[in-house]
Amino acid sequence: MNSSFRRKFLYILKNSSICNEISFLKSSFDVIPKNPSNFHTRVYWVRLFSTQSPNKFPEYEMPSVTWGVVQGRKERLVSKVIICDYLKTLGIITDELQDIELPSTVEVMRERVEFLQKIGLTIDDINEFPLMLGCSVRKNMIPVLGYLEKIGIPRSKLGEFVKNYPQVLHASVVVELVPVVKFLRGLDVEKEDIGYVLQKYPELLGFKLEGTMSTSVAYLVSIGVNPRDIGPMVTQYPYLLGMRVGTVIKPFVDYLVSLGLPKKILARMFEKRPYVIGYDLEETVKPNVECLISYGINREQIPSIIAQYPQILGLPLKAKMASQQYFFNLKLKIDPENFAQIVERMPQIVSLNQQIIMKPVEFLLARGISSDDIAKMVVRCPQLVAIQGGIMKNSFYFYKSEMGRPIRELVEFPEYFTYSLESRIKPRYQRLQSKGIRCSLPWFLNCSDKRFEERLESAYVETESSGPTFNMGGILELPGSFNVSDEEDESEDEVLYRLTVSL
């Protein structure tokens, strides 16, 4: 810059209102563009630097992208005080708002408060997360809520959603929300279930895709979970996407494997009941396993019990076991040792309502069966106490009136009540009658259809072996129920697999 132009430029500045500190301007000349022909450019740069000081915050800043009002530092402080006073009159605690940018006028803040109240939030809800007042209605709230409604969250539920996860109002639809929804769809979560999943676990919208969600899915697939079942699992229990593999899922799996449950069995169990993964290992699962053992359950039976009734790992088991053991001893005269056998054969018994248990017992007592015999029947076939009254009544009267068999045989084979009267008992009994065959109840009921046909074609009636003591029929729909066939022997893993698949 030549000396003549410099003198003229400083003269103009001294006689203008652009700046009051000429000494600061002199130190800033070296950054002004050096083309002397563009005078207006020079004035712009001087105006910009006149607002700055090496040791102070700038007095003026660029316009806000949210409300577009240029304010000085003093004006901003005054506006914030006025707005906070307004919020206090509404009962809103403003402590957390001191360090965030607020709108320049009370009118804009009133619009935000009224909008949040319109979607269903109360002042108490706002006080739970007052930082939501830093969001623009037009540039934050409306786009986010519009997108949430688009992916399946009903408009009437938007307020509840924001109440449960207010951070969503700060999210970018394109950068944060859309990728999470695409990730869920990639897991085969049905489009119509996306809203349901996010309502159950809205925090998913804050997760990074390459973090916990991806690793938890990868680990479950690695132990044998079918990738196509991940979507239904997430729909039923989306919280599994937020569980860390190293500290939650893997230790849980390793512990169950140490009890004797193969990973492929756990995979089937998780596919059917993914919420089991959420049971606390140290606080609930391990104490429950120890509780079962303390009540006389054979340690080798623990895998079978878990496969039949995975929910037993998450129950307040100590209290339930104590209550049921006392009840069975008092009402059915079943001692603790036999009660342990009942739990091994039907672990669901620990959660069964005691009034439900007594109905079949009272029915059998009214038919002349002694309490001692009923106790034996229940120990042999615990599923007996879960059968509906009408089903038991129909099966009993067919047994007495049509089959004409003695009660003693029914006492020895109580599993009779667990078979469907219409689909198994009647058709097979009629086939026996047509051929004039007289046989025991287990001989024609406790076998597959194929095996039954083979027996009918035989020249003699086989003597059936005693076999397993908890033979299941077709009418009892309980987790873990299954049909026992004497066609082939199964390995322990195969038995566990069948128990799990039948859940």
Short mmCIF file of C-alpha atoms in Angstrom, two decimals:
data_model
loop_
_atom_site.label_atom_id
_atom_site.label_comp_id
_atom_site.label_asym_id
_atom_site.label_seq_id
_atom_site.Cartn_x
_atom_site.Cartn_y
_atom_site.Cartn_z
CA MET A 1 0.00 0.00 0.00
CA ASN A 2 1.58 3.38 -1.05
CA SER A 3 1.90 6.15 1.52
CA SER A 4 -0.54 8.52 -0.22
CA PHE A 5 -3.36 5.98 -0.28
CA ARG A 6 -2.62 4.95 3.29
CA ARG A 7 -3.03 8.53 4.54
CA LYS A 8 -6.32 8.94 2.67
CA PHE A 9 -7.62 5.61 4.00
CA LEU A 10 -6.83 6.49 7.62
CA TYR A 11 -8.46 9.89 7.19
CA ILE A 12 -11.70 8.26 6.10
CA LEU A 13 -11.61 5.85 9.02
CA LYS A 14 -11.04 8.64 11.56
CA ASN A 15 -14.15 10.44 10.34
CA SER A 16 -16.42 7.38 10.20
CA SER A 17 -18.34 5.29 12.77
CA ILE A 18 -16.89 2.02 11.59
CA CYS A 19 -14.31 1.78 14.32
CA ASN A 20 -13.14 3.62 17.42
CA GLU A 21 -9.71 2.06 17.85
CA ILE A 22 -7.37 3.29 15.11
CA SER A 23 -4.33 1.68 16.72
CA PHE A 24 -5.90 -1.78 16.38
CA LEU A 25 -6.71 -1.10 12.74
CA LYS A 26 -3.09 -0.19 11.99
CA SER A 27 -1.98 -3.55 13.28
CA SER A 28 -4.48 -5.24 10.98
CA PHE A 29 -3.50 -3.66 7.67
CA ASP A 30 -1.33 -6.52 6.64
CA VAL A 31 -4.39 -8.76 6.17
CA ILE A 32 -6.34 -6.29 4.05
CA PRO A 33 -6.39 -7.20 0.35
CA LYS A 34 -3.66 -5.31 -1.45
CA ASN A 35 -5.60 -4.30 -4.53
CA PRO A 36 -5.94 -0.50 -4.06
CA SER A 37 -8.51 -0.23 -6.80
CA ASN A 38 -11.23 -2.02 -4.75
CA PHE A 39 -11.83 0.48 -1.99
CA HIS A 40 -15.11 -1.03 -0.79
CA THR A 41 -13.36 -4.35 -0.18
CA ARG A 42 -10.89 -2.58 2.08
CA VAL A 43 -13.66 -0.92 4.07
CA TYR A 44 -15.37 -4.36 4.54
CA TRP A 45 -12.22 -5.94 5.94
CA VAL A 46 -11.60 -3.01 8.26
CA ARG A 47 -15.20 -3.26 9.46
CA LEU A 48 -14.73 -7.00 10.19
CA PHE A 49 -11.50 -6.59 12.11
CA SER A 50 -12.80 -3.61 14.03
CA THR A 51 -14.98 -6.01 16.03
CA GLN A 52 -12.11 -8.19 17.21
CA SER A 53 -9.54 -7.98 19.96
CA PRO A 54 -6.70 -10.40 20.71
CA ASN A 55 -7.69 -10.72 24.34
CA LYS A 56 -11.51 -10.53 24.18
CA PHE A 57 -14.44 -12.46 22.72
CA PRO A 58 -15.78 -10.92 19.51
CA GLU A 59 -18.51 -8.39 20.17
CA TYR A 60 -20.40 -9.37 17.06
CA GLU A 61 -20.80 -12.75 15.43
CA MET A 62 -22.21 -14.18 12.25
CA PRO A 63 -26.01 -14.55 12.13
CA SER A 64 -27.39 -17.70 13.77
CA VAL A 65 -28.55 -20.46 11.45
CA THR A 66 -31.50 -21.07 13.78
CA TRP A 67 -33.09 -17.69 14.32
CA GLY A 68 -31.07 -15.37 12.13
CA VAL A 69 -30.80 -12.34 14.44
CA VAL A 70 -27.50 -10.52 14.85
CA GLN A 71 -26.97 -9.50 18.46
CA GLY A 72 -24.07 -8.09 20.35
CA ARG A 73 -22.71 -9.74 23.43
CA LYS A 74 -24.49 -7.36 25.76
CA GLU A 75 -27.76 -7.71 23.86
CA ARG A 76 -27.50 -11.49 24.00
CA LEU A 77 -26.99 -11.43 27.75
CA VAL A 78 -29.95 -9.13 28.23
CA SER A 79 -32.13 -11.31 25.97
CA LYS A 80 -31.13 -14.46 27.84
CA VAL A 81 -32.06 -12.88 31.18
CA ILE A 82 -35.43 -11.81 29.83
CA ILE A 83 -36.13 -15.23 28.32
CA CYS A 84 -35.04 -17.08 31.47
CA ASP A 85 -37.30 -14.85 33.56
CA TYR A 86 -40.16 -15.73 31.22
CA LEU A 87 -39.40 -19.46 31.53
CA LYS A 88 -39.26 -19.20 35.32
CA THR A 89 -42.77 -17.76 35.35
CA LEU A 90 -43.87 -20.99 33.64
CA GLY A 91 -42.12 -23.10 36.26
CA ILE A 92 -39.21 -24.12 34.02
CA ILE A 93 -35.82 -24.50 35.70
CA THR A 94 -33.26 -22.61 33.62
CA ASP A 95 -29.97 -23.70 35.24
CA GLU A 96 -29.01 -25.94 32.30
CA LEU A 97 -29.82 -23.24 29.75
CA GLN A 98 -27.05 -20.85 30.75
CA ASP A 99 -24.46 -22.32 28.40
CA ILE A 100 -26.59 -22.85 25.28
CA GLU A 101 -27.73 -20.42 22.62
CA LEU A 102 -31.30 -19.25 23.08
CA PRO A 103 -33.54 -17.31 20.70
CA SER A 104 -33.39 -13.53 20.69
CA THR A 105 -37.00 -12.90 21.70
CA VAL A 106 -39.54 -14.16 24.17
CA GLU A 107 -41.98 -14.70 21.33
CA VAL A 108 -39.76 -17.34 19.73
CA MET A 109 -39.28 -19.12 23.05
CA ARG A 110 -43.02 -19.01 23.73
CA GLU A 111 -43.56 -20.68 20.36
CA ARG A 112 -41.25 -23.55 21.38
CA VAL A 113 -42.88 -24.08 24.75
CA GLU A 114 -46.37 -24.04 23.26
CA PHE A 115 -45.34 -26.45 20.50
CA LEU A 116 -43.93 -28.93 23.02
CA GLN A 117 -47.10 -28.65 25.10
CA LYS A 118 -49.21 -29.15 22.00
CA ILE A 119 -47.61 -32.54 21.28
CA GLY A 120 -48.30 -33.64 24.86
CA LEU A 121 -45.36 -32.59 27.02
CA THR A 122 -45.86 -30.94 30.38
CA ILE A 123 -43.69 -28.41 32.19
CA ASP A 124 -42.38 -31.28 34.33
CA ASP A 125 -41.40 -33.15 31.17
CA ILE A 126 -39.53 -30.11 29.88
CA ASN A 127 -37.75 -29.78 33.22
CA GLU A 128 -36.50 -33.35 32.82
CA PHE A 129 -34.58 -32.23 29.72
CA PRO A 130 -34.70 -28.42 29.39
CA LEU A 131 -32.07 -28.51 26.63
CA MET A 132 -34.91 -29.29 24.21
CA LEU A 133 -35.73 -25.56 24.41
CA GLY A 134 -32.57 -24.97 22.41
CA CYS A 135 -34.19 -26.58 19.36
CA SER A 136 -35.91 -24.55 16.68
CA VAL A 137 -39.51 -25.50 15.99
CA ARG A 138 -39.15 -25.16 12.24
CA LYS A 139 -35.61 -26.43 11.75
CA ASN A 140 -35.39 -29.13 14.44
CA MET A 141 -38.68 -30.22 15.96
CA ILE A 142 -40.97 -30.35 12.93
CA PRO A 143 -38.53 -32.24 10.63
CA VAL A 144 -37.68 -34.81 13.33
CA LEU A 145 -41.28 -35.42 14.41
CA GLY A 146 -42.42 -35.54 10.81
CA TYR A 147 -39.88 -38.25 10.04
CA LEU A 148 -40.82 -40.26 13.14
CA GLU A 149 -44.45 -40.18 12.09
CA LYS A 150 -43.46 -41.22 8.58
CA ILE A 151 -41.67 -44.38 9.82
CA GLY A 152 -44.66 -45.53 11.84
CA ILE A 153 -44.86 -43.74 15.18
CA PRO A 154 -48.46 -42.49 15.54
CA ARG A 155 -48.88 -38.76 15.92
CA SER A 156 -50.67 -39.33 19.22
CA LYS A 157 -47.54 -41.09 20.54
CA LEU A 158 -44.98 -38.47 19.48
CA GLY A 159 -45.18 -36.61 22.77
CA GLU A 160 -44.58 -39.79 24.73
CA PHE A 161 -41.68 -40.64 22.42
CA VAL A 162 -40.04 -37.25 22.98
CA LYS A 163 -40.65 -37.58 26.71
CA ASN A 164 -38.85 -40.93 26.76
CA TYR A 165 -36.03 -39.80 24.46
CA PRO A 166 -35.89 -35.98 24.25
CA GLN A 167 -32.41 -36.08 22.69
CA VAL A 168 -34.09 -37.02 19.42
CA LEU A 169 -35.03 -33.36 18.89
CA HIS A 170 -31.33 -32.51 18.52
CA ALA A 171 -30.76 -35.24 15.93
CA SER A 172 -30.24 -34.76 12.22
CA VAL A 173 -32.81 -36.67 10.19
CA VAL A 174 -30.43 -37.36 7.32
CA VAL A 175 -27.21 -37.94 9.25
CA GLU A 176 -28.47 -39.80 12.33
CA LEU A 177 -32.06 -41.06 12.06
CA VAL A 178 -32.25 -42.37 8.50
CA PRO A 179 -29.12 -44.60 8.80
CA VAL A 180 -30.49 -46.30 11.94
CA VAL A 181 -33.79 -47.06 10.24
CA LYS A 182 -31.96 -48.45 7.20
CA PHE A 183 -29.86 -50.62 9.53
CA LEU A 184 -32.99 -52.07 11.14
CA ARG A 185 -34.50 -52.80 7.75
CA GLY A 186 -31.25 -54.51 6.79
CA LEU A 187 -31.73 -56.84 9.76
CA ASP A 188 -35.10 -57.88 8.28
CA VAL A 189 -37.16 -55.87 10.73
CA GLU A 190 -40.44 -55.43 8.90
CA LYS A 191 -41.20 -51.91 7.73
CA GLU A 192 -44.44 -51.82 9.70
CA ASP A 193 -42.56 -52.86 12.86
CA ILE A 194 -39.98 -50.05 12.78
CA GLY A 195 -42.15 -47.66 14.73
CA TYR A 196 -42.98 -50.33 17.30
CA VAL A 197 -39.30 -51.19 17.77
CA LEU A 198 -38.28 -47.56 18.24
CA GLN A 199 -41.10 -46.90 20.68
CA LYS A 200 -39.86 -49.80 22.81
CA TYR A 201 -36.24 -48.72 22.64
CA PRO A 202 -35.92 -45.14 21.32
CA GLU A 203 -32.27 -44.94 22.39
CA LEU A 204 -31.47 -46.96 19.26
CA LEU A 205 -31.64 -43.69 17.36
CA GLY A 206 -28.57 -42.49 19.22
CA PHE A 207 -26.38 -45.53 18.53
CA LYS A 208 -23.59 -45.67 15.99
CA LEU A 209 -24.05 -48.39 13.42
CA GLU A 210 -20.48 -49.60 13.53
CA GLY A 211 -20.54 -49.95 17.31
CA THR A 212 -22.59 -52.06 19.71
CA MET A 213 -25.44 -52.86 17.31
CA SER A 214 -23.26 -54.44 14.64
CA THR A 215 -21.10 -56.42 17.06
CA SER A 216 -24.03 -57.86 19.02
CA VAL A 217 -25.68 -59.07 15.81
CA ALA A 218 -22.41 -60.54 14.51
CA TYR A 219 -21.82 -62.45 17.73
CA LEU A 220 -25.31 -63.93 17.85
CA VAL A 221 -24.92 -65.15 14.28
CA SER A 222 -21.51 -66.61 15.16
CA ILE A 223 -23.03 -68.90 17.85
CA GLY A 224 -25.63 -70.25 15.45
CA VAL A 225 -28.54 -67.80 15.41
CA ASN A 226 -30.13 -67.84 11.97
CA PRO A 227 -29.56 -64.42 10.33
CA ARG A 228 -33.16 -64.46 9.17
CA ASP A 229 -34.30 -64.66 12.76
CA ILE A 230 -32.42 -61.53 13.82
CA GLY A 231 -35.23 -59.29 12.58
CA PRO A 232 -37.97 -61.04 14.60
CA MET A 233 -35.64 -61.13 17.61
CA VAL A 234 -35.04 -57.39 17.40
CA THR A 235 -38.75 -56.77 16.98
CA GLN A 236 -39.52 -58.79 20.09
CA TYR A 237 -36.58 -57.56 22.16
CA PRO A 238 -34.75 -54.58 20.59
CA TYR A 239 -32.65 -54.06 23.73
CA LEU A 240 -30.27 -56.79 22.56
CA LEU A 241 -28.85 -54.29 20.05
CA GLY A 242 -27.65 -52.15 22.93
CA MET A 243 -25.89 -54.96 24.81
CA ARG A 244 -22.14 -55.15 24.67
CA VAL A 245 -20.78 -58.49 23.56
CA GLY A 246 -17.70 -58.57 25.77
CA THR A 247 -19.36 -57.60 29.02
CA VAL A 248 -22.93 -58.88 28.66
CA ILE A 249 -23.78 -61.36 25.90
CA LYS A 250 -20.64 -63.49 25.71
CA PRO A 251 -20.28 -64.02 29.51
CA PHE A 252 -23.96 -65.04 29.58
CA VAL A 253 -23.47 -67.55 26.75
CA ASP A 254 -20.24 -68.91 28.23
CA TYR A 255 -21.92 -69.54 31.58
CA LEU A 256 -24.85 -71.46 30.05
CA VAL A 257 -22.44 -73.50 27.95
CA SER A 258 -20.53 -74.36 31.14
CA LEU A 259 -23.78 -75.78 32.54
CA GLY A 260 -24.05 -78.19 29.63
CA LEU A 261 -26.13 -76.29 27.07
CA PRO A 262 -24.56 -76.45 23.58
CA LYS A 263 -24.38 -73.19 21.64
CA LYS A 264 -26.74 -74.45 18.96
CA ILE A 265 -29.36 -75.04 21.65
CA LEU A 266 -28.81 -71.54 23.03
CA ALA A 267 -29.17 -70.16 19.52
CA ARG A 268 -32.58 -71.81 19.14
CA MET A 269 -33.55 -70.59 22.60
CA PHE A 270 -32.55 -67.00 21.80
CA GLU A 271 -34.44 -67.11 18.50
CA LYS A 272 -37.65 -67.99 20.33
CA ARG A 273 -37.12 -65.93 23.48
CA PRO A 274 -34.50 -63.21 22.91
CA TYR A 275 -35.45 -61.46 26.14
CA VAL A 276 -33.60 -64.23 28.00
CA ILE A 277 -30.36 -62.50 26.93
CA GLY A 278 -31.39 -59.57 29.10
CA TYR A 279 -31.37 -61.51 32.37
CA ASP A 280 -28.65 -60.25 34.69
CA LEU A 281 -25.98 -62.94 34.93
CA GLU A 282 -24.57 -62.14 38.36
CA GLU A 283 -27.70 -60.84 40.07
CA THR A 284 -30.29 -63.31 38.75
CA VAL A 285 -29.10 -66.18 36.54
CA LYS A 286 -26.31 -67.62 38.69
CA PRO A 287 -28.30 -67.31 41.96
CA ASN A 288 -31.26 -69.06 40.31
CA VAL A 289 -29.13 -71.98 39.15
CA GLU A 290 -27.73 -72.33 42.66
CA CYS A 291 -31.25 -72.12 44.06
CA LEU A 292 -32.38 -75.05 41.93
CA ILE A 293 -29.46 -77.14 43.14
CA SER A 294 -30.15 -76.19 46.76
CA TYR A 295 -33.70 -77.54 46.41
CA GLY A 296 -32.44 -80.95 45.38
CA ILE A 297 -32.47 -80.58 41.60
CA ASN A 298 -29.92 -82.86 39.98
CA ARG A 299 -27.16 -80.72 38.46
CA GLU A 300 -27.22 -82.87 35.31
CA GLN A 301 -30.88 -81.88 34.83
CA ILE A 302 -30.19 -78.14 34.80
CA PRO A 303 -29.65 -77.97 31.00
CA SER A 304 -32.94 -79.78 30.39
CA ILE A 305 -34.77 -77.48 32.79
CA ILE A 306 -33.41 -74.37 31.07
CA ALA A 307 -34.20 -75.77 27.63
CA GLN A 308 -37.79 -76.50 28.66
CA TYR A 309 -38.38 -73.25 30.53
CA PRO A 310 -35.76 -70.54 29.84
CA GLN A 311 -37.76 -67.99 31.83
CA ILE A 312 -36.77 -69.80 35.01
CA LEU A 313 -33.41 -68.02 34.77
CA GLY A 314 -35.04 -64.64 35.31
CA LEU A 315 -37.65 -65.39 37.97
CA PRO A 316 -37.51 -64.43 41.66
CA LEU A 317 -36.91 -68.14 42.01
CA LYS A 318 -36.02 -68.49 45.67
CA ALA A 319 -39.39 -67.15 46.78
CA LYS A 320 -41.32 -69.15 44.18
CA MET A 321 -39.58 -72.43 45.01
CA ALA A 322 -40.20 -71.98 48.71
CA SER A 323 -43.87 -71.19 48.16
CA GLN A 324 -44.53 -74.05 45.76
CA GLN A 325 -42.63 -76.64 47.77
CA TYR A 326 -44.64 -75.74 50.88
CA PHE A 327 -47.89 -75.83 48.90
CA PHE A 328 -47.22 -79.26 47.37
CA ASN A 329 -46.29 -80.66 50.74
CA LEU A 330 -49.34 -79.19 52.47
CA LYS A 331 -52.05 -79.85 49.86
CA LEU A 332 -50.79 -82.89 47.96
CA LYS A 333 -48.58 -84.55 50.59
CA ILE A 334 -45.61 -84.47 48.20
CA ASP A 335 -42.28 -84.35 50.03
CA PRO A 336 -39.33 -82.09 49.00
CA GLU A 337 -37.53 -84.92 47.21
CA ASN A 338 -40.51 -85.69 44.99
CA PHE A 339 -41.10 -81.97 44.50
CA ALA A 340 -37.58 -81.74 43.05
CA GLN A 341 -38.48 -84.52 40.59
CA ILE A 342 -41.60 -82.59 39.59
CA VAL A 343 -39.54 -79.48 38.85
CA GLU A 344 -37.10 -81.53 36.77
CA ARG A 345 -39.94 -82.94 34.68
CA MET A 346 -41.97 -79.74 34.44
CA PRO A 347 -40.06 -76.63 35.54
CA GLN A 348 -43.05 -74.43 34.66
CA ILE A 349 -44.58 -75.72 37.89
CA VAL A 350 -42.66 -73.09 39.86
CA SER A 351 -44.78 -70.34 38.26
CA LEU A 352 -48.12 -72.14 38.04
CA ASN A 353 -50.98 -70.58 39.97
CA GLN A 354 -51.91 -72.67 42.99
CA GLN A 355 -55.64 -72.36 42.28
CA ILE A 356 -55.07 -73.80 38.81
CA ILE A 357 -53.10 -76.67 40.33
CA MET A 358 -55.95 -77.58 42.68
CA LYS A 359 -58.69 -77.81 40.05
CA PRO A 360 -57.49 -81.08 38.44
CA VAL A 361 -56.66 -82.42 41.89
CA GLU A 362 -60.17 -81.70 43.15
CA PHE A 363 -61.68 -83.27 40.03
CA LEU A 364 -59.75 -86.49 40.57
CA LEU A 365 -60.60 -86.56 44.28
CA ALA A 366 -64.29 -86.24 43.37
CA ARG A 367 -63.93 -89.29 41.11
CA GLY A 368 -62.85 -91.47 44.00
CA ILE A 369 -59.09 -91.38 43.48
CA SER A 370 -57.26 -91.18 46.79
CA SER A 371 -54.95 -88.29 47.69
CA ASP A 372 -52.00 -90.71 47.86
CA ASP A 373 -52.69 -91.93 44.32
CA ILE A 374 -53.10 -88.38 43.07
CA ALA A 375 -49.72 -87.50 44.58
CA LYS A 376 -48.16 -90.42 42.71
CA MET A 377 -49.87 -89.33 39.49
CA VAL A 378 -48.59 -85.77 39.84
CA VAL A 379 -45.01 -86.88 40.55
CA ARG A 380 -45.07 -89.15 37.51
CA CYS A 381 -46.80 -86.62 35.24
CA PRO A 382 -46.68 -83.05 36.61
CA GLN A 383 -48.41 -81.77 33.47
CA LEU A 384 -51.56 -83.24 34.97
CA VAL A 385 -52.07 -80.20 37.21
CA ALA A 386 -52.03 -77.79 34.25
CA ILE A 387 -54.80 -79.48 32.24
CA GLN A 388 -58.02 -77.54 31.72
CA GLY A 389 -61.04 -78.85 33.59
CA GLY A 390 -63.20 -79.40 30.53
CA ILE A 391 -60.51 -81.40 28.73
CA MET A 392 -59.88 -83.58 31.75
CA LYS A 393 -63.59 -84.16 32.25
CA ASN A 394 -64.19 -85.28 28.64
CA SER A 395 -61.17 -87.57 28.64
CA PHE A 396 -62.17 -89.14 31.95
CA TYR A 397 -65.75 -89.88 30.90
CA PHE A 398 -64.62 -91.42 27.63
CA TYR A 399 -62.22 -93.56 29.62
CA LYS A 400 -64.96 -94.76 31.98
CA SER A 401 -67.98 -95.02 29.69
CA GLU A 402 -66.45 -96.03 26.35
CA MET A 403 -63.26 -97.81 27.29
CA GLY A 404 -64.51 -99.24 30.57
CA ARG A 405 -61.04 -99.53 32.03
CA PRO A 406 -60.23 -99.65 35.75
CA ILE A 407 -59.15 -96.52 37.65
CA ARG A 408 -55.97 -98.30 38.72
CA GLU A 409 -54.68 -98.27 35.14
CA LEU A 410 -55.34 -94.54 34.93
CA VAL A 411 -53.40 -94.00 38.16
CA GLU A 412 -50.47 -95.92 36.70
CA PHE A 413 -50.56 -93.99 33.44
CA PRO A 414 -51.76 -90.40 34.18
CA GLU A 415 -50.18 -89.29 30.89
CA TYR A 416 -53.48 -90.44 29.36
CA PHE A 417 -54.91 -86.98 30.14
CA THR A 418 -52.19 -85.21 28.15
CA TYR A 419 -53.24 -86.77 24.82
CA SER A 420 -55.88 -85.26 22.59
CA LEU A 421 -59.18 -87.09 22.91
CA GLU A 422 -60.34 -86.33 19.38
CA SER A 423 -57.11 -86.68 17.41
CA ARG A 424 -55.38 -89.55 19.23
CA ILE A 425 -57.35 -91.39 21.93
CA LYS A 426 -60.63 -91.97 20.09
CA PRO A 427 -59.22 -92.84 16.63
CA ARG A 428 -56.66 -95.27 18.01
CA TYR A 429 -59.10 -96.88 20.42
CA GLN A 430 -61.56 -97.43 17.57
CA ARG A 431 -58.81 -99.07 15.51
CA LEU A 432 -58.07 -101.41 18.44
CA GLN A 433 -61.75 -102.29 18.77
CA SER A 434 -62.06 -103.08 15.09
CA LYS A 435 -59.17 -105.52 15.37
CA GLY A 436 -60.21 -106.91 18.72
CA ILE A 437 -56.92 -105.98 20.36
CA ARG A 438 -56.73 -105.57 24.11
CA CYS A 439 -53.67 -103.65 25.30
CA SER A 440 -52.42 -101.21 27.90
CA LEU A 441 -52.80 -97.46 27.66
CA PRO A 442 -49.11 -96.77 26.98
CA TRP A 443 -49.00 -99.42 24.27
CA PHE A 444 -51.39 -97.59 21.94
CA LEU A 445 -50.92 -93.99 23.08
CA ASN A 446 -47.22 -93.54 23.74
CA CYS A 447 -45.94 -93.97 20.20
CA SER A 448 -45.92 -92.26 16.85
CA ASP A 449 -48.62 -92.84 14.24
CA LYS A 450 -46.23 -94.93 12.17
CA ARG A 451 -45.25 -97.08 15.14
CA PHE A 452 -48.90 -97.54 16.07
CA GLU A 453 -49.71 -98.83 12.59
CA GLU A 454 -46.79 -101.25 12.78
CA ARG A 455 -48.04 -102.56 16.10
CA LEU A 456 -51.52 -103.11 14.69
CA GLU A 457 -50.07 -105.20 11.86
CA SER A 458 -48.00 -107.35 14.22
CA ALA A 459 -49.13 -110.87 14.99
CA TYR A 460 -48.83 -110.24 18.69
CA VAL A 461 -49.13 -107.45 21.23
CA GLU A 462 -45.77 -106.19 22.34
CA THR A 463 -44.94 -105.68 25.95
CA GLU A 464 -44.02 -102.02 26.25
CA SER A 465 -41.05 -100.98 28.29
CA SER A 466 -41.43 -98.61 31.18
CA GLY A 467 -39.69 -95.86 29.18
CA PRO A 468 -39.51 -92.25 30.21
CA THR A 469 -41.74 -91.18 33.07
CA PHE A 470 -42.97 -87.93 31.59
CA ASN A 471 -44.64 -88.90 28.33
CA MET A 472 -46.39 -85.96 26.73
CA GLY A 473 -49.55 -86.02 24.70
CA GLY A 474 -50.97 -83.50 22.30
CA ILE A 475 -53.45 -81.43 24.30
CA LEU A 476 -51.16 -79.72 26.76
CA GLU A 477 -49.72 -76.57 25.26
CA LEU A 478 -46.94 -75.68 27.65
CA PRO A 479 -43.40 -74.56 26.87
CA GLY A 480 -41.28 -77.65 26.82
CA SER A 481 -44.05 -80.15 26.11
CA PHE A 482 -43.17 -82.84 23.61
CA ASN A 483 -44.10 -86.31 22.45
CA VAL A 484 -41.97 -89.18 23.59
CA SER A 485 -41.49 -91.91 21.03
CA ASP A 486 -39.91 -95.29 21.63
CA GLU A 487 -38.75 -95.57 18.03
CA GLU A 488 -35.15 -94.63 18.65
CA ASP A 489 -32.80 -93.54 21.35
CA GLU A 490 -31.75 -89.92 21.33
CA SER A 491 -28.52 -88.40 22.46
CA GLU A 492 -28.57 -85.82 25.23
CA ASP A 493 -27.92 -83.01 22.75
CA GLU A 494 -30.78 -84.20 20.55
CA VAL A 495 -33.15 -84.24 23.51
CA LEU A 496 -32.13 -80.68 24.42
CA TYR A 497 -32.53 -79.62 20.81
CA ARG A 498 -36.04 -81.09 20.66
CA LEU A 499 -37.00 -79.45 23.93
CA THR A 500 -35.82 -76.08 22.69
CA VAL A 501 -37.48 -76.32 19.29
CA SER A 502 -40.77 -77.24 20.95
CA LEU A 503 -40.78 -74.04 23.03
#
